Amino acid sequence: MCLAVPGRVLGIEERDGTRMATVDFGGVVKEVCLEYLPDLKVGEYAIVHVGFALQRLDQESARRTLELFESLGMLQEEFGDPWEQAAQADAGPAGEVLR
């Protein structure tokens, strides 16, 4: 599943003519493209989907949404290690690998 997740901008830089940001999603830090929100600033929050910041968001809304996603286990699903997730999906009830 791909969620639109709120995150806080930690830093901004330009790479090959594209504005990019380092964004914190409740402890998970990822690189995000700012082409749709070119005026976003460090410290502000945005909704991010598939690596693109799409909409500015206030801090309280971002906090509540991140808490909800975390309580539902959706942050781990969205940002967890894909290799670990694949291994768990292949594991049977006793941990044996199903093929």
PDB file of N, CA and C in Angstrom:
ATOM      1  N   MET A   1       0.840  -1.163   0.000  1.00  0.00           N
ATOM      2  CA  MET A   1       0.000   0.000   0.000  1.00  0.00           C
ATOM      3  C   MET A   1       0.895   1.238   0.000  1.00  0.00           C
ATOM      4  N   CYS A   2       0.500   2.254  -0.713  1.00  0.00           N
ATOM      5  CA  CYS A   2       1.230   3.519  -0.710  1.00  0.00           C
ATOM      6  C   CYS A   2       0.351   4.593  -0.086  1.00  0.00           C
ATOM      7  N   LEU A   3       0.825   5.132   1.014  1.00  0.00           N
ATOM      8  CA  LEU A   3       0.092   6.172   1.723  1.00  0.00           C
ATOM      9  C   LEU A   3       0.646   7.543   1.379  1.00  0.00           C
ATOM     10  N   ALA A   4      -0.154   8.565   1.557  1.00  0.00           N
ATOM     11  CA  ALA A   4       0.332   9.936   1.574  1.00  0.00           C
ATOM     12  C   ALA A   4       0.599  10.239   3.038  1.00  0.00           C
ATOM     13  N   VAL A   5       1.856  10.446   3.393  1.00  0.00           N
ATOM     14  CA  VAL A   5       2.281  10.535   4.785  1.00  0.00           C
ATOM     15  C   VAL A   5       2.801  11.936   5.083  1.00  0.00           C
ATOM     16  N   PRO A   6       2.411  12.513   6.223  1.00  0.00           N
ATOM     17  CA  PRO A   6       2.942  13.824   6.590  1.00  0.00           C
ATOM     18  C   PRO A   6       4.374  13.708   7.105  1.00  0.00           C
ATOM     19  N   GLY A   7       5.180  14.701   6.762  1.00  0.00           N
ATOM     20  CA  GLY A   7       6.558  14.729   7.232  1.00  0.00           C
ATOM     21  C   GLY A   7       7.030  16.156   7.422  1.00  0.00           C
ATOM     22  N   ARG A   8       8.081  16.309   8.241  1.00  0.00           N
ATOM     23  CA  ARG A   8       8.670  17.623   8.549  1.00  0.00           C
ATOM     24  C   ARG A   8       9.965  17.785   7.777  1.00  0.00           C
ATOM     25  N   VAL A   9      10.105  18.905   7.109  1.00  0.00           N
ATOM     26  CA  VAL A   9      11.296  19.186   6.302  1.00  0.00           C
ATOM     27  C   VAL A   9      12.470  19.511   7.228  1.00  0.00           C
ATOM     28  N   LEU A  10      13.542  18.739   7.090  1.00  0.00           N
ATOM     29  CA  LEU A  10      14.749  18.948   7.890  1.00  0.00           C
ATOM     30  C   LEU A  10      15.795  19.775   7.155  1.00  0.00           C
ATOM     31  N   GLY A  11      15.844  19.629   5.842  1.00  0.00           N
ATOM     32  CA  GLY A  11      16.830  20.344   5.041  1.00  0.00           C
ATOM     33  C   GLY A  11      16.416  20.351   3.584  1.00  0.00           C
ATOM     34  N   ILE A  12      16.907  21.360   2.855  1.00  0.00           N
ATOM     35  CA  ILE A  12      16.573  21.503   1.440  1.00  0.00           C
ATOM     36  C   ILE A  12      17.847  21.759   0.661  1.00  0.00           C
ATOM     37  N   GLU A  13      17.939  21.143  -0.521  1.00  0.00           N
ATOM     38  CA  GLU A  13      19.071  21.395  -1.417  1.00  0.00           C
ATOM     39  C   GLU A  13      18.608  21.211  -2.857  1.00  0.00           C
ATOM     40  N   GLU A  14      19.393  21.720  -3.775  1.00  0.00           N
ATOM     41  CA  GLU A  14      19.089  21.542  -5.187  1.00  0.00           C
ATOM     42  C   GLU A  14      20.031  20.484  -5.752  1.00  0.00           C
ATOM     43  N   ARG A  15      19.465  19.524  -6.456  1.00  0.00           N
ATOM     44  CA  ARG A  15      20.246  18.447  -7.078  1.00  0.00           C
ATOM     45  C   ARG A  15      19.885  18.363  -8.551  1.00  0.00           C
ATOM     46  N   ASP A  16      20.849  18.610  -9.397  1.00  0.00           N
ATOM     47  CA  ASP A  16      20.636  18.533 -10.843  1.00  0.00           C
ATOM     48  C   ASP A  16      19.425  19.354 -11.274  1.00  0.00           C
ATOM     49  N   GLY A  17      19.273  20.545 -10.703  1.00  0.00           N
ATOM     50  CA  GLY A  17      18.186  21.433 -11.071  1.00  0.00           C
ATOM     51  C   GLY A  17      16.852  21.130 -10.417  1.00  0.00           C
ATOM     52  N   THR A  18      16.822  20.169  -9.494  1.00  0.00           N
ATOM     53  CA  THR A  18      15.585  19.792  -8.816  1.00  0.00           C
ATOM     54  C   THR A  18      15.710  20.090  -7.333  1.00  0.00           C
ATOM     55  N   ARG A  19      14.708  20.775  -6.773  1.00  0.00           N
ATOM     56  CA  ARG A  19      14.691  21.045  -5.326  1.00  0.00           C
ATOM     57  C   ARG A  19      14.303  19.778  -4.587  1.00  0.00           C
ATOM     58  N   MET A  20      15.167  19.342  -3.680  1.00  0.00           N
ATOM     59  CA  MET A  20      14.951  18.130  -2.900  1.00  0.00           C
ATOM     60  C   MET A  20      15.013  18.477  -1.417  1.00  0.00           C
ATOM     61  N   ALA A  21      14.289  17.688  -0.617  1.00  0.00           N
ATOM     62  CA  ALA A  21      14.276  17.909   0.833  1.00  0.00           C
ATOM     63  C   ALA A  21      14.555  16.599   1.554  1.00  0.00           C
ATOM     64  N   THR A  22      15.184  16.727   2.698  1.00  0.00           N
ATOM     65  CA  THR A  22      15.297  15.621   3.642  1.00  0.00           C
ATOM     66  C   THR A  22      14.114  15.787   4.587  1.00  0.00           C
ATOM     67  N   VAL A  23      13.265  14.748   4.683  1.00  0.00           N
ATOM     68  CA  VAL A  23      12.016  14.856   5.426  1.00  0.00           C
ATOM     69  C   VAL A  23      11.936  13.755   6.481  1.00  0.00           C
ATOM     70  N   ASP A  24      11.506  14.139   7.686  1.00  0.00           N
ATOM     71  CA  ASP A  24      11.341  13.216   8.810  1.00  0.00           C
ATOM     72  C   ASP A  24       9.875  12.812   8.917  1.00  0.00           C
ATOM     73  N   PHE A  25       9.631  11.506   8.809  1.00  0.00           N
ATOM     74  CA  PHE A  25       8.283  10.946   8.935  1.00  0.00           C
ATOM     75  C   PHE A  25       8.191  10.209  10.266  1.00  0.00           C
ATOM     76  N   GLY A  26       8.171  10.924  11.354  1.00  0.00           N
ATOM     77  CA  GLY A  26       8.052  10.300  12.664  1.00  0.00           C
ATOM     78  C   GLY A  26       9.218   9.391  12.998  1.00  0.00           C
ATOM     79  N   GLY A  27      10.424   9.785  12.621  1.00  0.00           N
ATOM     80  CA  GLY A  27      11.619   9.004  12.913  1.00  0.00           C
ATOM     81  C   GLY A  27      12.226   8.325  11.709  1.00  0.00           C
ATOM     82  N   VAL A  28      11.496   8.226  10.633  1.00  0.00           N
ATOM     83  CA  VAL A  28      12.015   7.678   9.381  1.00  0.00           C
ATOM     84  C   VAL A  28      12.342   8.861   8.480  1.00  0.00           C
ATOM     85  N   VAL A  29      13.586   8.943   8.018  1.00  0.00           N
ATOM     86  CA  VAL A  29      14.023  10.080   7.205  1.00  0.00           C
ATOM     87  C   VAL A  29      14.216   9.622   5.760  1.00  0.00           C
ATOM     88  N   LYS A  30      13.608  10.385   4.841  1.00  0.00           N
ATOM     89  CA  LYS A  30      13.656  10.063   3.417  1.00  0.00           C
ATOM     90  C   LYS A  30      13.921  11.327   2.609  1.00  0.00           C
ATOM     91  N   GLU A  31      14.375  11.136   1.368  1.00  0.00           N
ATOM     92  CA  GLU A  31      14.543  12.238   0.425  1.00  0.00           C
ATOM     93  C   GLU A  31      13.244  12.414  -0.354  1.00  0.00           C
ATOM     94  N   VAL A  32      12.841  13.680  -0.553  1.00  0.00           N
ATOM     95  CA  VAL A  32      11.559  14.001  -1.171  1.00  0.00           C
ATOM     96  C   VAL A  32      11.763  15.111  -2.208  1.00  0.00           C
ATOM     97  N   CYS A  33      11.070  15.009  -3.316  1.00  0.00           N
ATOM     98  CA  CYS A  33      11.096  16.027  -4.361  1.00  0.00           C
ATOM     99  C   CYS A  33      10.117  17.146  -4.009  1.00  0.00           C
ATOM    100  N   LEU A  34      10.556  18.402  -4.182  1.00  0.00           N
ATOM    101  CA  LEU A  34       9.727  19.559  -3.854  1.00  0.00           C
ATOM    102  C   LEU A  34       9.195  20.280  -5.091  1.00  0.00           C
ATOM    103  N   GLU A  35       9.193  19.665  -6.229  1.00  0.00           N
ATOM    104  CA  GLU A  35       8.757  20.327  -7.462  1.00  0.00           C
ATOM    105  C   GLU A  35       7.318  20.823  -7.387  1.00  0.00           C
ATOM    106  N   TYR A  36       6.433  20.150  -6.658  1.00  0.00           N
ATOM    107  CA  TYR A  36       5.044  20.582  -6.545  1.00  0.00           C
ATOM    108  C   TYR A  36       4.844  21.631  -5.454  1.00  0.00           C
ATOM    109  N   LEU A  37       5.811  21.766  -4.551  1.00  0.00           N
ATOM    110  CA  LEU A  37       5.770  22.783  -3.482  1.00  0.00           C
ATOM    111  C   LEU A  37       7.119  23.507  -3.424  1.00  0.00           C
ATOM    112  N   PRO A  38       7.452  24.268  -4.440  1.00  0.00           N
ATOM    113  CA  PRO A  38       8.792  24.860  -4.509  1.00  0.00           C
ATOM    114  C   PRO A  38       9.090  25.877  -3.412  1.00  0.00           C
ATOM    115  N   ASP A  39       8.053  26.419  -2.748  1.00  0.00           N
ATOM    116  CA  ASP A  39       8.279  27.413  -1.699  1.00  0.00           C
ATOM    117  C   ASP A  39       8.265  26.817  -0.290  1.00  0.00           C
ATOM    118  N   LEU A  40       8.202  25.487  -0.178  1.00  0.00           N
ATOM    119  CA  LEU A  40       8.232  24.827   1.132  1.00  0.00           C
ATOM    120  C   LEU A  40       9.562  25.134   1.817  1.00  0.00           C
ATOM    121  N   LYS A  41       9.515  25.366   3.130  1.00  0.00           N
ATOM    122  CA  LYS A  41      10.712  25.765   3.883  1.00  0.00           C
ATOM    123  C   LYS A  41      11.056  24.739   4.954  1.00  0.00           C
ATOM    124  N   VAL A  42      12.312  24.782   5.405  1.00  0.00           N
ATOM    125  CA  VAL A  42      12.769  23.937   6.502  1.00  0.00           C
ATOM    126  C   VAL A  42      11.881  24.204   7.713  1.00  0.00           C
ATOM    127  N   GLY A  43      11.445  23.120   8.362  1.00  0.00           N
ATOM    128  CA  GLY A  43      10.592  23.215   9.545  1.00  0.00           C
ATOM    129  C   GLY A  43       9.114  23.078   9.237  1.00  0.00           C
ATOM    130  N   GLU A  44       8.736  23.241   7.974  1.00  0.00           N
ATOM    131  CA  GLU A  44       7.329  23.098   7.604  1.00  0.00           C
ATOM    132  C   GLU A  44       6.996  21.627   7.375  1.00  0.00           C
ATOM    133  N   TYR A  45       5.704  21.333   7.360  1.00  0.00           N
ATOM    134  CA  TYR A  45       5.204  19.976   7.164  1.00  0.00           C
ATOM    135  C   TYR A  45       4.511  19.881   5.822  1.00  0.00           C
ATOM    136  N   ALA A  46       4.574  18.700   5.224  1.00  0.00           N
ATOM    137  CA  ALA A  46       3.900  18.465   3.956  1.00  0.00           C
ATOM    138  C   ALA A  46       3.413  17.026   3.901  1.00  0.00           C
ATOM    139  N   ILE A  47       2.368  16.822   3.116  1.00  0.00           N
ATOM    140  CA  ILE A  47       1.903  15.477   2.799  1.00  0.00           C
ATOM    141  C   ILE A  47       2.773  14.985   1.645  1.00  0.00           C
ATOM    142  N   VAL A  48       3.333  13.791   1.771  1.00  0.00           N
ATOM    143  CA  VAL A  48       4.234  13.234   0.757  1.00  0.00           C
ATOM    144  C   VAL A  48       3.666  11.915   0.249  1.00  0.00           C
ATOM    145  N   HIS A  49       3.671  11.769  -1.052  1.00  0.00           N
ATOM    146  CA  HIS A  49       3.219  10.519  -1.681  1.00  0.00           C
ATOM    147  C   HIS A  49       4.221  10.146  -2.758  1.00  0.00           C
ATOM    148  N   VAL A  50       4.659   8.919  -2.744  1.00  0.00           N
ATOM    149  CA  VAL A  50       5.645   8.340  -3.664  1.00  0.00           C
ATOM    150  C   VAL A  50       6.825   9.281  -3.930  1.00  0.00           C
ATOM    151  N   GLY A  51       7.310   9.903  -2.855  1.00  0.00           N
ATOM    152  CA  GLY A  51       8.514  10.715  -2.958  1.00  0.00           C
ATOM    153  C   GLY A  51       8.308  12.148  -3.379  1.00  0.00           C
ATOM    154  N   PHE A  52       7.061  12.610  -3.500  1.00  0.00           N
ATOM    155  CA  PHE A  52       6.773  13.982  -3.878  1.00  0.00           C
ATOM    156  C   PHE A  52       5.962  14.670  -2.787  1.00  0.00           C
ATOM    157  N   ALA A  53       6.409  15.856  -2.362  1.00  0.00           N
ATOM    158  CA  ALA A  53       5.633  16.676  -1.437  1.00  0.00           C
ATOM    159  C   ALA A  53       4.475  17.270  -2.230  1.00  0.00           C
ATOM    160  N   LEU A  54       3.243  17.027  -1.758  1.00  0.00           N
ATOM    161  CA  LEU A  54       2.068  17.425  -2.528  1.00  0.00           C
ATOM    162  C   LEU A  54       1.280  18.584  -1.933  1.00  0.00           C
ATOM    163  N   GLN A  55       1.286  18.675  -0.591  1.00  0.00           N
ATOM    164  CA  GLN A  55       0.459  19.707   0.045  1.00  0.00           C
ATOM    165  C   GLN A  55       1.063  20.087   1.383  1.00  0.00           C
ATOM    166  N   ARG A  56       1.077  21.379   1.679  1.00  0.00           N
ATOM    167  CA  ARG A  56       1.544  21.882   2.969  1.00  0.00           C
ATOM    168  C   ARG A  56       0.537  21.465   4.046  1.00  0.00           C
ATOM    169  N   LEU A  57       1.030  21.239   5.268  1.00  0.00           N
ATOM    170  CA  LEU A  57       0.193  20.764   6.361  1.00  0.00           C
ATOM    171  C   LEU A  57       0.649  21.430   7.647  1.00  0.00           C
ATOM    172  N   ASP A  58      -0.298  21.724   8.547  1.00  0.00           N
ATOM    173  CA  ASP A  58       0.091  22.312   9.830  1.00  0.00           C
ATOM    174  C   ASP A  58       0.636  21.232  10.764  1.00  0.00           C
ATOM    175  N   GLN A  59       1.410  21.649  11.747  1.00  0.00           N
ATOM    176  CA  GLN A  59       2.110  20.729  12.645  1.00  0.00           C
ATOM    177  C   GLN A  59       1.151  19.818  13.411  1.00  0.00           C
ATOM    178  N   GLU A  60       0.061  20.344  13.920  1.00  0.00           N
ATOM    179  CA  GLU A  60      -0.860  19.535  14.717  1.00  0.00           C
ATOM    180  C   GLU A  60      -1.522  18.446  13.872  1.00  0.00           C
ATOM    181  N   SER A  61      -1.937  18.782  12.664  1.00  0.00           N
ATOM    182  CA  SER A  61      -2.526  17.776  11.767  1.00  0.00           C
ATOM    183  C   SER A  61      -1.518  16.692  11.424  1.00  0.00           C
ATOM    184  N   ALA A  62      -0.281  17.100  11.177  1.00  0.00           N
ATOM    185  CA  ALA A  62       0.772  16.128  10.865  1.00  0.00           C
ATOM    186  C   ALA A  62       1.007  15.190  12.048  1.00  0.00           C
ATOM    187  N   ARG A  63       1.091  15.746  13.258  1.00  0.00           N
ATOM    188  CA  ARG A  63       1.322  14.936  14.461  1.00  0.00           C
ATOM    189  C   ARG A  63       0.202  13.926  14.666  1.00  0.00           C
ATOM    190  N   ARG A  64      -1.045  14.389  14.565  1.00  0.00           N
ATOM    191  CA  ARG A  64      -2.187  13.481  14.768  1.00  0.00           C
ATOM    192  C   ARG A  64      -2.207  12.364  13.717  1.00  0.00           C
ATOM    193  N   THR A  65      -1.924  12.710  12.485  1.00  0.00           N
ATOM    194  CA  THR A  65      -1.934  11.709  11.418  1.00  0.00           C
ATOM    195  C   THR A  65      -0.825  10.687  11.620  1.00  0.00           C
ATOM    196  N   LEU A  66       0.380  11.138  11.966  1.00  0.00           N
ATOM    197  CA  LEU A  66       1.487  10.207  12.203  1.00  0.00           C
ATOM    198  C   LEU A  66       1.181   9.284  13.374  1.00  0.00           C
ATOM    199  N   GLU A  67       0.574   9.815  14.449  1.00  0.00           N
ATOM    200  CA  GLU A  67       0.209   8.977  15.595  1.00  0.00           C
ATOM    201  C   GLU A  67      -0.821   7.924  15.191  1.00  0.00           C
ATOM    202  N   LEU A  68      -1.790   8.309  14.395  1.00  0.00           N
ATOM    203  CA  LEU A  68      -2.801   7.371  13.922  1.00  0.00           C
ATOM    204  C   LEU A  68      -2.172   6.281  13.051  1.00  0.00           C
ATOM    205  N   PHE A  69      -1.340   6.677  12.089  1.00  0.00           N
ATOM    206  CA  PHE A  69      -0.677   5.703  11.219  1.00  0.00           C
ATOM    207  C   PHE A  69       0.171   4.733  12.040  1.00  0.00           C
ATOM    208  N   GLU A  70       0.897   5.269  13.039  1.00  0.00           N
ATOM    209  CA  GLU A  70       1.747   4.413  13.865  1.00  0.00           C
ATOM    210  C   GLU A  70       0.907   3.440  14.678  1.00  0.00           C
ATOM    211  N   SER A  71      -0.199   3.909  15.257  1.00  0.00           N
ATOM    212  CA  SER A  71      -1.035   3.020  16.074  1.00  0.00           C
ATOM    213  C   SER A  71      -1.660   1.908  15.231  1.00  0.00           C
ATOM    214  N   LEU A  72      -1.882   2.164  13.960  1.00  0.00           N
ATOM    215  CA  LEU A  72      -2.444   1.159  13.059  1.00  0.00           C
ATOM    216  C   LEU A  72      -1.373   0.284  12.407  1.00  0.00           C
ATOM    217  N   GLY A  73      -0.096   0.577  12.707  1.00  0.00           N
ATOM    218  CA  GLY A  73       1.000  -0.192  12.114  1.00  0.00           C
ATOM    219  C   GLY A  73       1.276   0.173  10.667  1.00  0.00           C
ATOM    220  N   MET A  74       0.736   1.286  10.217  1.00  0.00           N
ATOM    221  CA  MET A  74       0.869   1.649   8.810  1.00  0.00           C
ATOM    222  C   MET A  74       2.213   2.276   8.491  1.00  0.00           C
ATOM    223  N   LEU A  75       2.881   2.902   9.456  1.00  0.00           N
ATOM    224  CA  LEU A  75       4.202   3.469   9.177  1.00  0.00           C
ATOM    225  C   LEU A  75       5.209   2.360   8.907  1.00  0.00           C
ATOM    226  N   GLN A  76       5.165   1.296   9.697  1.00  0.00           N
ATOM    227  CA  GLN A  76       6.076   0.170   9.472  1.00  0.00           C
ATOM    228  C   GLN A  76       5.801  -0.471   8.116  1.00  0.00           C
ATOM    229  N   GLU A  77       4.520  -0.581   7.779  1.00  0.00           N
ATOM    230  CA  GLU A  77       4.151  -1.154   6.484  1.00  0.00           C
ATOM    231  C   GLU A  77       4.662  -0.289   5.340  1.00  0.00           C
ATOM    232  N   GLU A  78       4.561   1.022   5.503  1.00  0.00           N
ATOM    233  CA  GLU A  78       4.968   1.945   4.441  1.00  0.00           C
ATOM    234  C   GLU A  78       6.480   2.093   4.350  1.00  0.00           C
ATOM    235  N   PHE A  79       7.166   2.166   5.516  1.00  0.00           N
ATOM    236  CA  PHE A  79       8.585   2.482   5.534  1.00  0.00           C
ATOM    237  C   PHE A  79       9.483   1.342   5.977  1.00  0.00           C
ATOM    238  N   GLY A  80       8.910   0.187   6.307  1.00  0.00           N
ATOM    239  CA  GLY A  80       9.733  -0.927   6.775  1.00  0.00           C
ATOM    240  C   GLY A  80      10.685  -1.428   5.705  1.00  0.00           C
ATOM    241  N   ASP A  81      11.611  -2.253   6.099  1.00  0.00           N
ATOM    242  CA  ASP A  81      12.594  -2.845   5.204  1.00  0.00           C
ATOM    243  C   ASP A  81      11.887  -3.792   4.226  1.00  0.00           C
ATOM    244  N   PRO A  82      11.932  -3.513   2.914  1.00  0.00           N
ATOM    245  CA  PRO A  82      11.207  -4.359   1.964  1.00  0.00           C
ATOM    246  C   PRO A  82      11.721  -5.798   1.915  1.00  0.00           C
ATOM    247  N   TRP A  83      13.006  -6.009   2.163  1.00  0.00           N
ATOM    248  CA  TRP A  83      13.555  -7.368   2.172  1.00  0.00           C
ATOM    249  C   TRP A  83      13.007  -8.145   3.363  1.00  0.00           C
ATOM    250  N   GLU A  84      12.939  -7.487   4.514  1.00  0.00           N
ATOM    251  CA  GLU A  84      12.384  -8.131   5.711  1.00  0.00           C
ATOM    252  C   GLU A  84      10.899  -8.436   5.512  1.00  0.00           C
ATOM    253  N   GLN A  85      10.167  -7.499   4.920  1.00  0.00           N
ATOM    254  CA  GLN A  85       8.749  -7.706   4.672  1.00  0.00           C
ATOM    255  C   GLN A  85       8.522  -8.874   3.716  1.00  0.00           C
ATOM    256  N   ALA A  86       9.356  -8.973   2.679  1.00  0.00           N
ATOM    257  CA  ALA A  86       9.226 -10.072   1.721  1.00  0.00           C
ATOM    258  C   ALA A  86       9.526 -11.405   2.402  1.00  0.00           C
ATOM    259  N   ALA A  87      10.552 -11.432   3.255  1.00  0.00           N
ATOM    260  CA  ALA A  87      10.900 -12.665   3.969  1.00  0.00           C
ATOM    261  C   ALA A  87       9.770 -13.091   4.892  1.00  0.00           C
ATOM    262  N   GLN A  88       9.144 -12.137   5.564  1.00  0.00           N
ATOM    263  CA  GLN A  88       8.032 -12.457   6.448  1.00  0.00           C
ATOM    264  C   GLN A  88       6.833 -12.962   5.665  1.00  0.00           C
ATOM    265  N   ALA A  89       6.611 -12.401   4.490  1.00  0.00           N
ATOM    266  CA  ALA A  89       5.488 -12.833   3.655  1.00  0.00           C
ATOM    267  C   ALA A  89       5.695 -14.255   3.151  1.00  0.00           C
ATOM    268  N   ASP A  90       6.967 -14.645   2.933  1.00  0.00           N
ATOM    269  CA  ASP A  90       7.287 -15.987   2.446  1.00  0.00           C
ATOM    270  C   ASP A  90       7.334 -17.022   3.558  1.00  0.00           C
ATOM    271  N   ALA A  91       7.397 -16.567   4.817  1.00  0.00           N
ATOM    272  CA  ALA A  91       7.534 -17.494   5.940  1.00  0.00           C
ATOM    273  C   ALA A  91       6.182 -18.136   6.264  1.00  0.00           C
ATOM    274  N   GLY A  92       6.206 -19.399   6.538  1.00  0.00           N
ATOM    275  CA  GLY A  92       5.006 -20.133   6.944  1.00  0.00           C
ATOM    276  C   GLY A  92       4.727 -19.920   8.416  1.00  0.00           C
ATOM    277  N   PRO A  93       3.753 -20.637   8.965  1.00  0.00           N
ATOM    278  CA  PRO A  93       3.353 -20.439  10.352  1.00  0.00           C
ATOM    279  C   PRO A  93       4.461 -20.744  11.353  1.00  0.00           C
ATOM    280  N   ALA A  94       5.347 -21.659  11.069  1.00  0.00           N
ATOM    281  CA  ALA A  94       6.421 -21.997  12.006  1.00  0.00           C
ATOM    282  C   ALA A  94       7.725 -21.306  11.613  1.00  0.00           C
ATOM    283  N   GLY A  95       7.654 -20.353  10.663  1.00  0.00           N
ATOM    284  CA  GLY A  95       8.843 -19.637  10.246  1.00  0.00           C
ATOM    285  C   GLY A  95       9.555 -20.262   9.073  1.00  0.00           C
ATOM    286  N   GLU A  96       9.073 -21.445   8.607  1.00  0.00           N
ATOM    287  CA  GLU A  96       9.742 -22.063   7.460  1.00  0.00           C
ATOM    288  C   GLU A  96       9.390 -21.280   6.196  1.00  0.00           C
ATOM    289  N   VAL A  97      10.315 -21.280   5.245  1.00  0.00           N
ATOM    290  CA  VAL A  97      10.121 -20.542   4.020  1.00  0.00           C
ATOM    291  C   VAL A  97       9.245 -21.353   3.079  1.00  0.00           C
ATOM    292  N   LEU A  98       8.208 -20.718   2.561  1.00  0.00           N
ATOM    293  CA  LEU A  98       7.293 -21.363   1.618  1.00  0.00           C
ATOM    294  C   LEU A  98       7.757 -21.047   0.204  1.00  0.00           C
ATOM    295  N   ARG A  99       7.773 -21.995  -0.644  1.00  0.00           N
ATOM    296  CA  ARG A  99       8.171 -21.789  -2.049  1.00  0.00           C
ATOM    297  C   ARG A  99       7.159 -22.387  -2.961  1.00  0.00           C
TER     298      ARG A  99
END
